[in-house]
Coordinates of C-alpha atoms and ligand atoms in Angstrom, one line a residue:
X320 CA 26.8 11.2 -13.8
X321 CA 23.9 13.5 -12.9
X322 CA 21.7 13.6 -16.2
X323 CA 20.5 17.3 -16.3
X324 CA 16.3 16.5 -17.2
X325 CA 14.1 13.8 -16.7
X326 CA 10.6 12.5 -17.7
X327 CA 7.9 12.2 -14.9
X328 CA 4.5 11.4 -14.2
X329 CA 3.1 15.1 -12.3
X330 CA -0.1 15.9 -10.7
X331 CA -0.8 19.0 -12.6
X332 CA -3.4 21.0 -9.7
X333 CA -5.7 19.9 -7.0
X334 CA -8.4 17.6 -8.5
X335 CA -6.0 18.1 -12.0
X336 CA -4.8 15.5 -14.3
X337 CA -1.4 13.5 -14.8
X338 CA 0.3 14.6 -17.5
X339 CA 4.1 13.3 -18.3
X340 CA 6.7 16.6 -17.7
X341 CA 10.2 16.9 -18.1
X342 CA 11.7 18.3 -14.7
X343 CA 15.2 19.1 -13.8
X344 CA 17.2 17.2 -11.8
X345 CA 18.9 18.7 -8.8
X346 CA 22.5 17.2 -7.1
X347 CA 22.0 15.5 -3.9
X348 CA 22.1 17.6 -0.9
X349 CA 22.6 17.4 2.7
X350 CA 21.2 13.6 3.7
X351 CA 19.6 12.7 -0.1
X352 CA 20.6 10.5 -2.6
X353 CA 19.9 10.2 -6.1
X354 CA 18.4 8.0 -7.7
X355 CA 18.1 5.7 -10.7
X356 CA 14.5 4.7 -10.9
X357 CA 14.0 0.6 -12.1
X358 CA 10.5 0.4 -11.4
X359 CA 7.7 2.5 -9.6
X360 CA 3.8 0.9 -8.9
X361 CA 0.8 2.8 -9.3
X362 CA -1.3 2.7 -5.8
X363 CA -4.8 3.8 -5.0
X364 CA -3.4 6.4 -2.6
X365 CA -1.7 7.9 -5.6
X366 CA -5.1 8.4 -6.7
X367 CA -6.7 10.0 -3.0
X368 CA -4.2 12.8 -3.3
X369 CA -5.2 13.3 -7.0
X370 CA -8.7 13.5 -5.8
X371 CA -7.9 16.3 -3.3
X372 CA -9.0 19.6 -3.0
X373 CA -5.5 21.1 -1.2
X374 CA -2.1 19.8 -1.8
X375 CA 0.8 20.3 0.2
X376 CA 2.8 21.2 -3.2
X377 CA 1.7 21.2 -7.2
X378 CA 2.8 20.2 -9.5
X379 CA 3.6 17.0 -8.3
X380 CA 5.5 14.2 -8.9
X381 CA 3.5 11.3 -7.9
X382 CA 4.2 7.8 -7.2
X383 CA 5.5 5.9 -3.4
X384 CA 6.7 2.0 -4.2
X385 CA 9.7 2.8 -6.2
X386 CA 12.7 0.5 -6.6
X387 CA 15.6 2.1 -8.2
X388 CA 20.0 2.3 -7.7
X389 CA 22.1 5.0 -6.2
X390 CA 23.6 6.9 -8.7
X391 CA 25.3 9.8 -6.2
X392 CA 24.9 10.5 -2.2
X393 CA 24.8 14.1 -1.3
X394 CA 26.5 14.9 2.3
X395 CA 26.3 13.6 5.6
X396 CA 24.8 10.4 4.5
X397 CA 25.2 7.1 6.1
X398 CA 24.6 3.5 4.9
X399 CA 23.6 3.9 1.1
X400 CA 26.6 4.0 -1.6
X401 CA 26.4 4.8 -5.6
X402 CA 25.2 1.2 -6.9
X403 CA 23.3 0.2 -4.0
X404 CA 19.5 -0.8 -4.6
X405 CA 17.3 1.2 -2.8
X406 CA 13.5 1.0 -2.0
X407 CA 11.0 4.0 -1.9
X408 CA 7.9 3.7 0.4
X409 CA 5.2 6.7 1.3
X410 CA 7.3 7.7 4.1
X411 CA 9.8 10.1 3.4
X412 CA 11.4 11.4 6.5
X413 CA 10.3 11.3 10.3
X414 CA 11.5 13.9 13.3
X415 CA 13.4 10.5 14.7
X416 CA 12.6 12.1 18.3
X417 CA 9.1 11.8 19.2
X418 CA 7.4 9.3 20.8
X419 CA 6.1 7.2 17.6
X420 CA 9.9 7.3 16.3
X421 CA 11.4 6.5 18.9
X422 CA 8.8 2.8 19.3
X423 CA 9.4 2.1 15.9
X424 CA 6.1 3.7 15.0
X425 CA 7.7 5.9 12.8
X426 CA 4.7 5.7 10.4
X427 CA 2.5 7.5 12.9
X428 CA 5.3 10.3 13.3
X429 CA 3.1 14.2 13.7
X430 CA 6.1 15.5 11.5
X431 CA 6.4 12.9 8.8
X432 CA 7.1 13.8 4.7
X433 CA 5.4 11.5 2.4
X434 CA 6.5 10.6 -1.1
X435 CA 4.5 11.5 -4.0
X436 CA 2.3 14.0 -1.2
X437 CA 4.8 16.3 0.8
X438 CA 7.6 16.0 -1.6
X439 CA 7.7 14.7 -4.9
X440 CA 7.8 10.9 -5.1
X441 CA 9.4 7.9 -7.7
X442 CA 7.6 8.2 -10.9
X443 CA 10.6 9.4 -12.5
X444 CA 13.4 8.3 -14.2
X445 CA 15.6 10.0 -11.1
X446 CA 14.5 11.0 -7.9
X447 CA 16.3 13.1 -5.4
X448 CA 15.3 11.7 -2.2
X449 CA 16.0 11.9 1.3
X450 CA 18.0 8.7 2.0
X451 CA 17.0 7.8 6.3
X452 CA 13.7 6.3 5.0
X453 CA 14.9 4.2 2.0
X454 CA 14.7 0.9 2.5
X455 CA 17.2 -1.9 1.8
X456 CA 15.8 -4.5 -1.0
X457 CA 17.4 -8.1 -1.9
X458 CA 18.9 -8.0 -4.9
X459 CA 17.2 -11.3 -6.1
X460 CA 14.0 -9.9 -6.2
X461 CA 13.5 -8.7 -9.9
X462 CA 12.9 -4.6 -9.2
X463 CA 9.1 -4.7 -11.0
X464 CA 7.9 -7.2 -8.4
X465 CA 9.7 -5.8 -5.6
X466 CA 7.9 -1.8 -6.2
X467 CA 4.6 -3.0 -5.5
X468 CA 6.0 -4.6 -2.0
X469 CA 6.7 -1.3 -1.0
X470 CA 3.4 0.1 -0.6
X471 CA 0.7 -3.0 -1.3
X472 CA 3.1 -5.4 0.2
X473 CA 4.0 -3.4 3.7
X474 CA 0.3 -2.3 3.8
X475 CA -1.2 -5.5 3.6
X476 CA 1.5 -7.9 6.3
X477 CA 1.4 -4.8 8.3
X478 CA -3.0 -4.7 8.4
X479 CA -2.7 -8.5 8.8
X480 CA -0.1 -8.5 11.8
X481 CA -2.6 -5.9 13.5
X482 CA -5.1 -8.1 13.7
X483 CA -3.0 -10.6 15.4
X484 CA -4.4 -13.5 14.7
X485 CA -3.7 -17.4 15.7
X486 CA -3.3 -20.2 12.9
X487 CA -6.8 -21.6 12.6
X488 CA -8.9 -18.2 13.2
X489 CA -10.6 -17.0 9.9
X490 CA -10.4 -13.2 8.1
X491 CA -12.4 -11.9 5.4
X492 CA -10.4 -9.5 3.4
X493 CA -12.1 -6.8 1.4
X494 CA -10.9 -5.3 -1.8
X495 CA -8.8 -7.8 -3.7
X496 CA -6.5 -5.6 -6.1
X497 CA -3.0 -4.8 -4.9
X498 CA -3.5 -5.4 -1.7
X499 CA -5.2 -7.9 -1.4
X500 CA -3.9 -10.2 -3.9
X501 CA -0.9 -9.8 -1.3
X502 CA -3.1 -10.0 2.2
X503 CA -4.1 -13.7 0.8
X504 CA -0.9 -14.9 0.6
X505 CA -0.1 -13.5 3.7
X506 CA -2.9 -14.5 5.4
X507 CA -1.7 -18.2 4.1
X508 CA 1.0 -17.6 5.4
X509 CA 0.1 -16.9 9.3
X510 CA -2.4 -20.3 9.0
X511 CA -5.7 -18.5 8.7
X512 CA -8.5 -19.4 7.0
X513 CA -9.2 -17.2 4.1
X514 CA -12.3 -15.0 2.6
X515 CA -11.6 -12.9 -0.2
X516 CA -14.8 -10.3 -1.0
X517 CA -14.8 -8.0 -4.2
X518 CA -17.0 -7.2 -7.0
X519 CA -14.9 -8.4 -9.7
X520 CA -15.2 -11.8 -10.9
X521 CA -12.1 -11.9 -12.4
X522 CA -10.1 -10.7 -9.0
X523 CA -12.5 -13.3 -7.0
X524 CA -10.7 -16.0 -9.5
X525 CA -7.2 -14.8 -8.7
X526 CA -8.2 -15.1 -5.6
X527 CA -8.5 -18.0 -5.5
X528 CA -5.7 -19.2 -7.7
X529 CA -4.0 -17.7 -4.7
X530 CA -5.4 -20.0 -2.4
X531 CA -8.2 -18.1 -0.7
X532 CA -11.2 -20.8 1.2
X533 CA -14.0 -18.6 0.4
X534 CA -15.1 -16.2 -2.6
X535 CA -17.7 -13.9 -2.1
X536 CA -19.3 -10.9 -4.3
X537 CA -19.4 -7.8 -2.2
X538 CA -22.8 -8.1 -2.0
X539 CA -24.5 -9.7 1.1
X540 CA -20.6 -10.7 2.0
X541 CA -21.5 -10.0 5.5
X542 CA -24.4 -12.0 6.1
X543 CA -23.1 -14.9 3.9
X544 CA -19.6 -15.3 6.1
X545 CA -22.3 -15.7 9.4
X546 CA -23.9 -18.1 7.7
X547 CA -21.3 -20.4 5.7
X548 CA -18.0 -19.6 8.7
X549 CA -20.6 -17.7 11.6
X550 CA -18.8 -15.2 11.2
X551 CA -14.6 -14.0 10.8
X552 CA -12.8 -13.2 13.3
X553 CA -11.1 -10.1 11.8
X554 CA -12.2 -8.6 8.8
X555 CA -9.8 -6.6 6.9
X556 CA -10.7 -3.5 4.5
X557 CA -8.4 -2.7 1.9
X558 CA -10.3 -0.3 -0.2
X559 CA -11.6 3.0 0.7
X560 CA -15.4 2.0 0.3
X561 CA -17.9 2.5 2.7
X562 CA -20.1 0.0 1.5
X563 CA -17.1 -2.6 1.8
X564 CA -16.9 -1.3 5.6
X565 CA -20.4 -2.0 5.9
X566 CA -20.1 -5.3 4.9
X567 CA -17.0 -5.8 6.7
X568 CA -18.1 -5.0 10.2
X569 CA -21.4 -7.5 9.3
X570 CA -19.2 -10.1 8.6
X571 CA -17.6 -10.3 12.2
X572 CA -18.2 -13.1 14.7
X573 CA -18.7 -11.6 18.7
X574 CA -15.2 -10.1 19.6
X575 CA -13.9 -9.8 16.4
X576 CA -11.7 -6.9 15.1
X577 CA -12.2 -4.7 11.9
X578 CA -9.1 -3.4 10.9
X579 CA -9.6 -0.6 8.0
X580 CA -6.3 0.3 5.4
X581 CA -8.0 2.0 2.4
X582 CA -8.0 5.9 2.2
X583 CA -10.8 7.9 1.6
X584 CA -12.7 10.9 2.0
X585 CA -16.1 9.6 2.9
X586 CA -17.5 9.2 6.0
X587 CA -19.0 5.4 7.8
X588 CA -21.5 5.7 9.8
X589 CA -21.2 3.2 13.4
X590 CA -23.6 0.8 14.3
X591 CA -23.4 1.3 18.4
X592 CA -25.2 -1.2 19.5
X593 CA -23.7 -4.1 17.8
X594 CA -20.5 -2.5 18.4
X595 CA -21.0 -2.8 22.4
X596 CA -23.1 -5.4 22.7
X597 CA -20.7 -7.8 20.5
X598 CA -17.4 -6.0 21.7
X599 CA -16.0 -5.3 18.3
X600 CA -12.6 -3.5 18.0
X601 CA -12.4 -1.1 15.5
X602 CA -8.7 -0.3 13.9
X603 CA -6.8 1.8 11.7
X604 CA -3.8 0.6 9.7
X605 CA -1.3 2.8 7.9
X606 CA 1.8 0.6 6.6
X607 CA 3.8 -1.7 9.0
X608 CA 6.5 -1.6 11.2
X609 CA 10.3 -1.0 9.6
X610 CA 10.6 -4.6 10.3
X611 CA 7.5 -5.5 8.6
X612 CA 8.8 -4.6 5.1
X613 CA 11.9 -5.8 5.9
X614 CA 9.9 -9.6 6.2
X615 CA 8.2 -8.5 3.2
X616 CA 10.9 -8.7 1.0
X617 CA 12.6 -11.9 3.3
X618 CA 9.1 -13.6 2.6
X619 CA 8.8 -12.3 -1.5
X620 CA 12.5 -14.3 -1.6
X621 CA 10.9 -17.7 -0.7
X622 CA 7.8 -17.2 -2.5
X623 CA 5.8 -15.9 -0.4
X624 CA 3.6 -12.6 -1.2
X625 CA 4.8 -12.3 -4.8
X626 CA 2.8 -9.6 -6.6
X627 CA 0.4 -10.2 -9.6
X628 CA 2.3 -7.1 -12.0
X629 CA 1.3 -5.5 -15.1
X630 CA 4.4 -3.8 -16.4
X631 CA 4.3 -0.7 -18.4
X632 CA 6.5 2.3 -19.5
X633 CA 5.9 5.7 -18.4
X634 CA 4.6 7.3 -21.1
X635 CA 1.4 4.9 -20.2
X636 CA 1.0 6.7 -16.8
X637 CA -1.9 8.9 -17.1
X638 CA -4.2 6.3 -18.9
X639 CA -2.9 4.0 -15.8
X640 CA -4.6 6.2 -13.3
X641 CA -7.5 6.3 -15.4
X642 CA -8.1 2.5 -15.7
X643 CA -7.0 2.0 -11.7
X644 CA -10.0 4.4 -11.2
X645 CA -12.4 2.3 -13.7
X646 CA -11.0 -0.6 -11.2
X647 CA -9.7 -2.5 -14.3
X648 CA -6.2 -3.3 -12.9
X649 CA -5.6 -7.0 -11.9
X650 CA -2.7 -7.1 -9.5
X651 CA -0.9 -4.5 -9.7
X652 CA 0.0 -1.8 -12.2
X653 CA 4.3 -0.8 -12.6
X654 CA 5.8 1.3 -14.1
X655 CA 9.1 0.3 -15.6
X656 CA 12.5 2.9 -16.6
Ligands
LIG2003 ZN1 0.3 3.2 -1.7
LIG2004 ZN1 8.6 11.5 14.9

């Protein structure tokens, strides 16, 4: 049955603030789905588009690592039924025919729609979505540890594959909330030695509950991995801070690779000559590769890259955003229908 109004967490204007808003709820059309939400994380890209001037559309309904069920399939739609679990990312649809689509690079797709930014995302109790993006999640995977995977998880295996490292080689990951309390335990995973920077004290424990070889305070981070590992030999940022970048590119041994992930609106300023003269590679990340979250959720099944979760309902939303601003999150924030 197609309840006619639900609650949801909507950017009010450019620059506005989250307030909680009933909204209708349309039927399916043409190649969507609707869907039950179970569970929706709160990322730190929800809070870049907040802090936008322009927005594609307002209000908005935030939110991109929903879990949630089919409840009914509009037309023309192929491999989702009413019942089946579905998982919502930041990608919403892709032209399928360019040349990023067609390499399974969909991510990088000129035409993309984006949950939660070009149409309205999961922080609802349904969401009318279009179903080719949707992702497939194991049942076994309780629904409020399985929403952060889709955003956190995908963005940290997918930064870490990039830097295609060997078992043995060493990265210093920057930024240890969502996604890096994930990146760890991936990192683990692939055999690498592991430093875990942040200004926290209490995420710099977790880290290293999760297993991480070296803790460092954001400070100095750079100059300290030369002199305790001479250097990493990738050096993941998972926050949007220049300073962390800063730090990030001082921590690299000759060669290495700085892979950036966190969104942001300031600018970093690069040092040339240490850029030539000890042949760092400089990199983007934006999520993974479909297959990427796929071994996301294989991995969260035996153990591996199980998020840290607050759980909350929705009414607590807005004072979310607030706090993940403050930085006072540990792990990661859900919300839970
Ligand atoms: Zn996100
Ligand atoms: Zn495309």
């Amino acid at each position: 049955m197609i309840p006619g109004r639900t609650t949801a967490a909507v950017l009010t204007a450019p620059r506005g603030t989250v307030a909680l808003v009933t909204v209708p709820v349309a039927e399916p059309g043409t190649g969507e789905v609707l869907i039950r939400m179970e569970a929706c994380g709160l990322c730190h890209s929800d809070l870049f588009v907040a802090s936008l001037e322009k927005l594609p559309r307002v209000p908005l309904i935030l939110g991109h690592e929903g879990i949630g069920r089919v409840e009914a399939i509009g037309a023309a739609v192929a491999g989702f039924a009413a019942g089946d679990r579905a998982g919502i990312t930041f990608l919403a649809s892709t032209c399928g025919a360019c040349e990023f689509c067609v390499t399974g690079r969909e991510r990088f797709c000129p035409r993309q729609l984006n949950f939660g930014y070009t149409v309205h995302g999961a922080l609802a109790g349904y969401a009318v979505v279009p179903a080719p993006m949707l992702f497939r999640v194991p049942d076994p995977i309780p629904a409020a540890e399985a929403a952060p995977l889709c955003c956190a998880g995908w963005t940290a295996y997918g930064a870490l594959r990039e830097a295609a490292l060997r078992p043995g080689q060493s990265v210093a990951l920057f930024g240890m909330g969502g996604l890096g309390h994930l990146a760890i335990q991936y990192a683990r995973h692939f055999g690498l030695r592991v430093a875990a920077v942040d200004v926290s004290e209490s995420k710099l424990e977790m880290a290293k509950a999760l297993g991480a070889d070296l803790m460092l305070t954001a400070e100095n981070a750079g100059r300290t991995l030369q002199k305790q590992w001479g250097g990493a030999d990738a050096a993941i940022v998972l926050t949007g801070s220049p300073a962390a970048i800063q730090q990030a590119f001082r921590s690299l041994k000759r060669t290495g690779t700085l892979i950036t992930s966190g969104l942001s609106t300031n600018q970093y300023e690069l040092p040339m000559v240490d850029t030539v003269l000890k042949g760092i590679s400089i990199r983007g990340s934006y999520l993974g590769t479909r297959a990427d979250l796929v071994e996301v959720f294989r991995l969260a099944q035996s153990g591996v890259g199980r998020a840290h979760i607050e759980t909350h309902a929705l009414d607590a939303a807005p004072g979310l955003f607030e706090a993940m601003r403050r930085g006072d999150i540990l792990g990661r924030a859900v919300v839970v229908f």
